[in-house]
Amino acid sequence: MLFTSEHEQFRTVLRQLVEEEINPYADEWEAARIFPAHELFPKFGAVGALGLCYPGEFGGGDADQSYMAVFAEELGRADCGGVPMALAVQAFMATPALARFGSDALKQEFLAPAITGEHVCSVAVSEPGAGSDVAGIRTRARRDGDDWVISGRKMWITNGTQADWICLLARTSDEGGYQGMSLIVVPTASAGFSVGRRIEKMGNHSSDTAELVFDDVRVPVRNTIGEIGHGFQMQMNQFQDERLVMALMSVSGARRAIDRTKEYLRMREAFGQPLIANQYLQYTLAEFVAEVEILHGYLHHAIERYVEGQDVTRDATMAKLKAGRLVRQVADTCVQFHGGMGYAEEMWVARYLRDSRLGSIGAGADEVMLRVISMMEGMGQR
Amino acid sequence: MKIAVCVKQVPDTWAEKRLRESDRRLDRESADGVLNELDEYAVEEALRLVEAHGGEVTIVSMGPERAAESVRKALSMGADAAIHVSDDGLAGSDALATSLVLARALDGRDFDVVIFGSESTDARMSVVPAMVAERLGWAMLTFAQKVDVDGTTVAIERAGDGETVSVRASMPVVLSVVEKINEPRYPSFKGIMAAKKKPVESLDIASLGLDAAAVGASGAWSEVADFAARPAKAAGTVVTDEGDGGAQVASYLVEQKLI
């Protein structure tokens, strides 16, 4: 992919922001199990990072998706997984459908403050009884005049305890299956909304992941994004950005992890020489370098196709699958090559292993990616 | 208010810098070039002043072709236009020659205020702002940690060893500012895109009407006669504490005449 000098200048800005505004606080935020989203997001909003590909009239950058790649690659280099994920949710997971299909009034009210970072937002699809199987969701929005009255529960919601509004997928008719769902913007200040609990997770500790409760929450029907009943399709569309961003973050994170492991092996001596002199260790890392670079190239190709306006469902699905699997291997190997230090909390590696495990689960599990690819290959049915 | 900010491209502050054996000058290829960090405070202060009082900010830089990247960075922070003086004949210029070039580039353009960072992180002389003020015949307010503009009066605060000094002058003035003065903004995506279209005027020795012998290596009043690599760090003294560690450290310090 052709990155211009402007891409590189913006990359430098993002790298500096990650190094100055995230990394020095990562330990503190991981321990606290939360980070101050309302303090951090405006800093990313000020440089335009939260609305890169959104329309200028709502404060966005009017950029193409090549800038999404720059964003994901730089955020993937942070010292923890939770905070970059939270920023990615704000910039590329909770907002694409609103930007593409929402009314101007809705964009003015909710997208514009999300782009500046003044509002924190979440996307809510998974439920206690349905995650990857989106057709199984049960959260219901009943129509009462000009309002929706929403009841149900949502699970695994990133930014869940701090969000000002939620991009919610709910059933708005009895059609069942993939039919009759809508995406609705729900302000968290609405009566009947509550945070059920903050979920303790294996990794991404700095991110506040929550279960959300909707108990007859009343929001205007005009808060519906795009057409009523087309929510599933819009969410699937929104998932493409989410999967590409996750894959790109994973790949750049893996590259950094390999580099840091190389440095450690250079420094650490065993049996009278630096560990890096051991050919087994060299070849193992060399193979990972090859896999990471090939996947990175594939992702850049996908981004180019996206910029050209082509459907990248297939590319995003495959890349997300392979990135999720690859970082698990890379992280496990990095821990192994650090020996005892890899198992200690004082090094970065243990956190990396925990955080990267999400790559195969979030934004659709590996098995869902395989299911999608199987269907595209004519081997399965919905 | 028309403000000029003089900026310099320097080798990356954190990089290992080298001098070339051949001409005893900085080997610019040995490190990435970046906008002098201390100049970012000058750019920020200029932007804040025009945000508060109106006006425009022009970046002025003397440096080789690749210094254009640093000029562009200053523009992406929000400055309006730039002047880039570049000429092979300027290589080897010392502070005096640099001040001559900058003063000539600044003169006659109706600037009210010229702002510099307090020093460049490579040469670290801190004298160019004063030399430029002298050449222009303008008032000079250096090492400002606070700047206030009231009409045509510029007032600064400068931190001394035991006191804070307040100094005032009428425009036009030359200022230099220290790190304490502000927190420079990051260039934004829109700023980076806008900077592509901002005007950059290119000047050289001839277009400035300068005598080529007065600048560059030939015009330098000083030259690096010799240099040597920094000696490797000597091994420190290790004190093993066997109950008398404190006393051992104290006697070491006494030996060194530190206490």
mmCIF file of N, CA and C in Angstrom, chain A residues 6 9-10 13 16-17 20-21 43 46-49 52 56 59-63 67, chain B residues 37 40 69 72-73 76 183-197:
data_model
loop_
_atom_site.group_PDB
_atom_site.id
_atom_site.type_symbol
_atom_site.label_atom_id
_atom_site.label_comp_id
_atom_site.label_asym_id
_atom_site.label_seq_id
_atom_site.Cartn_x
_atom_site.Cartn_y
_atom_site.Cartn_z
ATOM 1 N N GLU A 6 1.961 12.383 4.265
ATOM 2 C CA GLU A 6 0.961 12.806 5.265
ATOM 3 C C GLU A 6 0.597 11.640 6.192
ATOM 4 N N GLN A 9 3.398 11.426 8.628
ATOM 5 C CA GLN A 9 3.355 12.511 9.623
ATOM 6 C C GLN A 9 2.309 12.204 10.687
ATOM 7 N N PHE A 10 1.148 11.706 10.238
ATOM 8 C CA PHE A 10 0.087 11.408 11.204
ATOM 9 C C PHE A 10 0.468 10.200 12.066
ATOM 10 N N VAL A 13 2.484 11.398 14.901
ATOM 11 C CA VAL A 13 1.653 12.027 15.936
ATOM 12 C C VAL A 13 1.011 10.951 16.815
ATOM 13 N N GLN A 16 3.522 9.257 19.083
ATOM 14 C CA GLN A 16 3.860 10.130 20.206
ATOM 15 C C GLN A 16 2.730 10.133 21.252
ATOM 16 N N LEU A 17 1.495 10.180 20.781
ATOM 17 C CA LEU A 17 0.355 10.158 21.703
ATOM 18 C C LEU A 17 0.339 8.858 22.514
ATOM 19 N N GLU A 20 3.205 9.003 24.998
ATOM 20 C CA GLU A 20 3.130 10.031 26.043
ATOM 21 C C GLU A 20 1.834 9.996 26.842
ATOM 22 N N GLU A 21 0.752 9.566 26.215
ATOM 23 C CA GLU A 21 -0.549 9.661 26.887
ATOM 24 C C GLU A 21 -1.104 8.305 27.336
ATOM 25 N N LYS A 43 -7.963 13.932 24.046
ATOM 26 C CA LYS A 43 -6.599 14.125 23.528
ATOM 27 C C LYS A 43 -6.467 13.489 22.143
ATOM 28 N N ALA A 46 -8.598 15.610 19.726
ATOM 29 C CA ALA A 46 -7.991 16.884 19.324
ATOM 30 C C ALA A 46 -7.109 16.740 18.081
ATOM 31 N N VAL A 47 -6.511 15.580 17.888
ATOM 32 C CA VAL A 47 -5.673 15.408 16.693
ATOM 33 C C VAL A 47 -6.472 14.787 15.547
ATOM 34 N N GLY A 48 -7.746 14.562 15.762
ATOM 35 C CA GLY A 48 -8.599 14.051 14.676
ATOM 36 C C GLY A 48 -8.609 12.543 14.559
ATOM 37 N N ALA A 49 -8.061 11.841 15.574
ATOM 38 C CA ALA A 49 -7.908 10.376 15.457
ATOM 39 C C ALA A 49 -9.217 9.617 15.621
ATOM 40 N N LEU A 52 -11.434 9.948 11.784
ATOM 41 C CA LEU A 52 -10.632 10.054 10.558
ATOM 42 C C LEU A 52 -11.458 9.891 9.292
ATOM 43 N N GLY A 56 -16.517 15.620 7.219
ATOM 44 C CA GLY A 56 -15.985 16.855 7.778
ATOM 45 C C GLY A 56 -17.046 17.705 8.451
ATOM 46 N N GLY A 59 -17.135 17.094 11.985
ATOM 47 C CA GLY A 59 -15.841 17.153 12.656
ATOM 48 C C GLY A 59 -14.874 16.069 12.228
ATOM 49 N N GLY A 60 -15.287 15.246 11.280
ATOM 50 C CA GLY A 60 -14.420 14.152 10.826
ATOM 51 C C GLY A 60 -13.342 14.633 9.865
ATOM 52 N N GLY A 61 -12.488 13.687 9.466
ATOM 53 C CA GLY A 61 -11.341 14.036 8.637
ATOM 54 C C GLY A 61 -11.549 13.822 7.146
ATOM 55 N N ASP A 62 -12.692 13.206 6.763
ATOM 56 C CA ASP A 62 -12.950 12.936 5.337
ATOM 57 C C ASP A 62 -11.855 12.089 4.706
ATOM 58 N N ALA A 63 -11.154 11.304 5.530
ATOM 59 C CA ALA A 63 -10.038 10.506 4.990
ATOM 60 C C ALA A 63 -10.542 9.152 4.504
ATOM 61 N N TYR A 67 -6.140 5.562 6.414
ATOM 62 C CA TYR A 67 -5.832 6.182 7.706
ATOM 63 C C TYR A 67 -6.317 5.326 8.872
ATOM 64 N N GLU B 37 13.071 20.568 19.256
ATOM 65 C CA GLU B 37 11.995 20.438 20.241
ATOM 66 C C GLU B 37 11.656 21.774 20.906
ATOM 67 N N GLU B 40 9.259 24.092 19.194
ATOM 68 C CA GLU B 40 7.815 23.796 19.245
ATOM 69 C C GLU B 40 7.120 24.715 20.251
ATOM 70 N N GLU B 69 10.850 19.318 5.847
ATOM 71 C CA GLU B 69 9.964 18.458 6.669
ATOM 72 C C GLU B 69 9.647 19.131 8.008
ATOM 73 N N ARG B 72 7.326 21.963 7.487
ATOM 74 C CA ARG B 72 5.984 21.414 7.275
ATOM 75 C C ARG B 72 5.347 21.031 8.609
ATOM 76 N N LYS B 73 6.145 20.508 9.516
ATOM 77 C CA LYS B 73 5.580 20.141 10.817
ATOM 78 C C LYS B 73 5.072 21.385 11.545
ATOM 79 N N SER B 76 1.915 22.315 10.113
ATOM 80 C CA SER B 76 0.820 21.413 10.475
ATOM 81 C C SER B 76 0.324 21.676 11.896
ATOM 82 N N GLU B 183 2.510 24.087 26.672
ATOM 83 C CA GLU B 183 2.571 22.670 26.281
ATOM 84 C C GLU B 183 2.255 22.635 24.785
ATOM 85 N N PRO B 184 3.253 22.398 23.936
ATOM 86 C CA PRO B 184 2.979 22.459 22.485
ATOM 87 C C PRO B 184 1.922 21.438 22.065
ATOM 88 N N ARG B 185 1.070 21.840 21.146
ATOM 89 C CA ARG B 185 0.013 20.946 20.668
ATOM 90 C C ARG B 185 0.611 19.901 19.712
ATOM 91 N N TYR B 186 -0.079 18.778 19.586
ATOM 92 C CA TYR B 186 0.291 17.802 18.561
ATOM 93 C C TYR B 186 -0.311 18.289 17.245
ATOM 94 N N PRO B 187 0.374 18.101 16.128
ATOM 95 C CA PRO B 187 -0.268 18.414 14.848
ATOM 96 C C PRO B 187 -1.508 17.521 14.693
ATOM 97 N N SER B 188 -2.596 18.080 14.198
ATOM 98 C CA SER B 188 -3.806 17.276 14.011
ATOM 99 C C SER B 188 -3.844 16.748 12.583
ATOM 100 N N PHE B 189 -4.725 15.765 12.358
ATOM 101 C CA PHE B 189 -4.885 15.234 11.003
ATOM 102 C C PHE B 189 -5.236 16.363 10.027
ATOM 103 N N LYS B 190 -6.185 17.205 10.434
ATOM 104 C CA LYS B 190 -6.572 18.310 9.537
ATOM 105 C C LYS B 190 -5.411 19.286 9.339
ATOM 106 N N GLY B 191 -4.644 19.506 10.396
ATOM 107 C CA GLY B 191 -3.490 20.396 10.295
ATOM 108 C C GLY B 191 -2.457 19.860 9.311
ATOM 109 N N ILE B 192 -2.247 18.547 9.350
ATOM 110 C CA ILE B 192 -1.279 17.912 8.443
ATOM 111 C C ILE B 192 -1.756 18.048 6.998
ATOM 112 N N MET B 193 -3.050 17.809 6.772
ATOM 113 C CA MET B 193 -3.576 17.902 5.407
ATOM 114 C C MET B 193 -3.538 19.359 4.908
ATOM 115 N N ALA B 194 -3.868 20.303 5.819
ATOM 116 C CA ALA B 194 -3.900 21.719 5.430
ATOM 117 C C ALA B 194 -2.494 22.228 5.121
ATOM 118 N N ALA B 195 -1.500 21.688 5.841
ATOM 119 C CA ALA B 195 -0.119 22.180 5.689
ATOM 120 C C ALA B 195 0.399 21.961 4.269
ATOM 121 N N LYS B 196 -0.156 20.913 3.612
ATOM 122 C CA LYS B 196 0.267 20.622 2.233
ATOM 123 C C LYS B 196 0.038 21.823 1.309
ATOM 124 N N LYS B 197 -1.017 22.589 1.609
ATOM 125 C CA LYS B 197 -1.420 23.671 0.697
ATOM 126 C C LYS B 197 -0.944 25.042 1.152
#
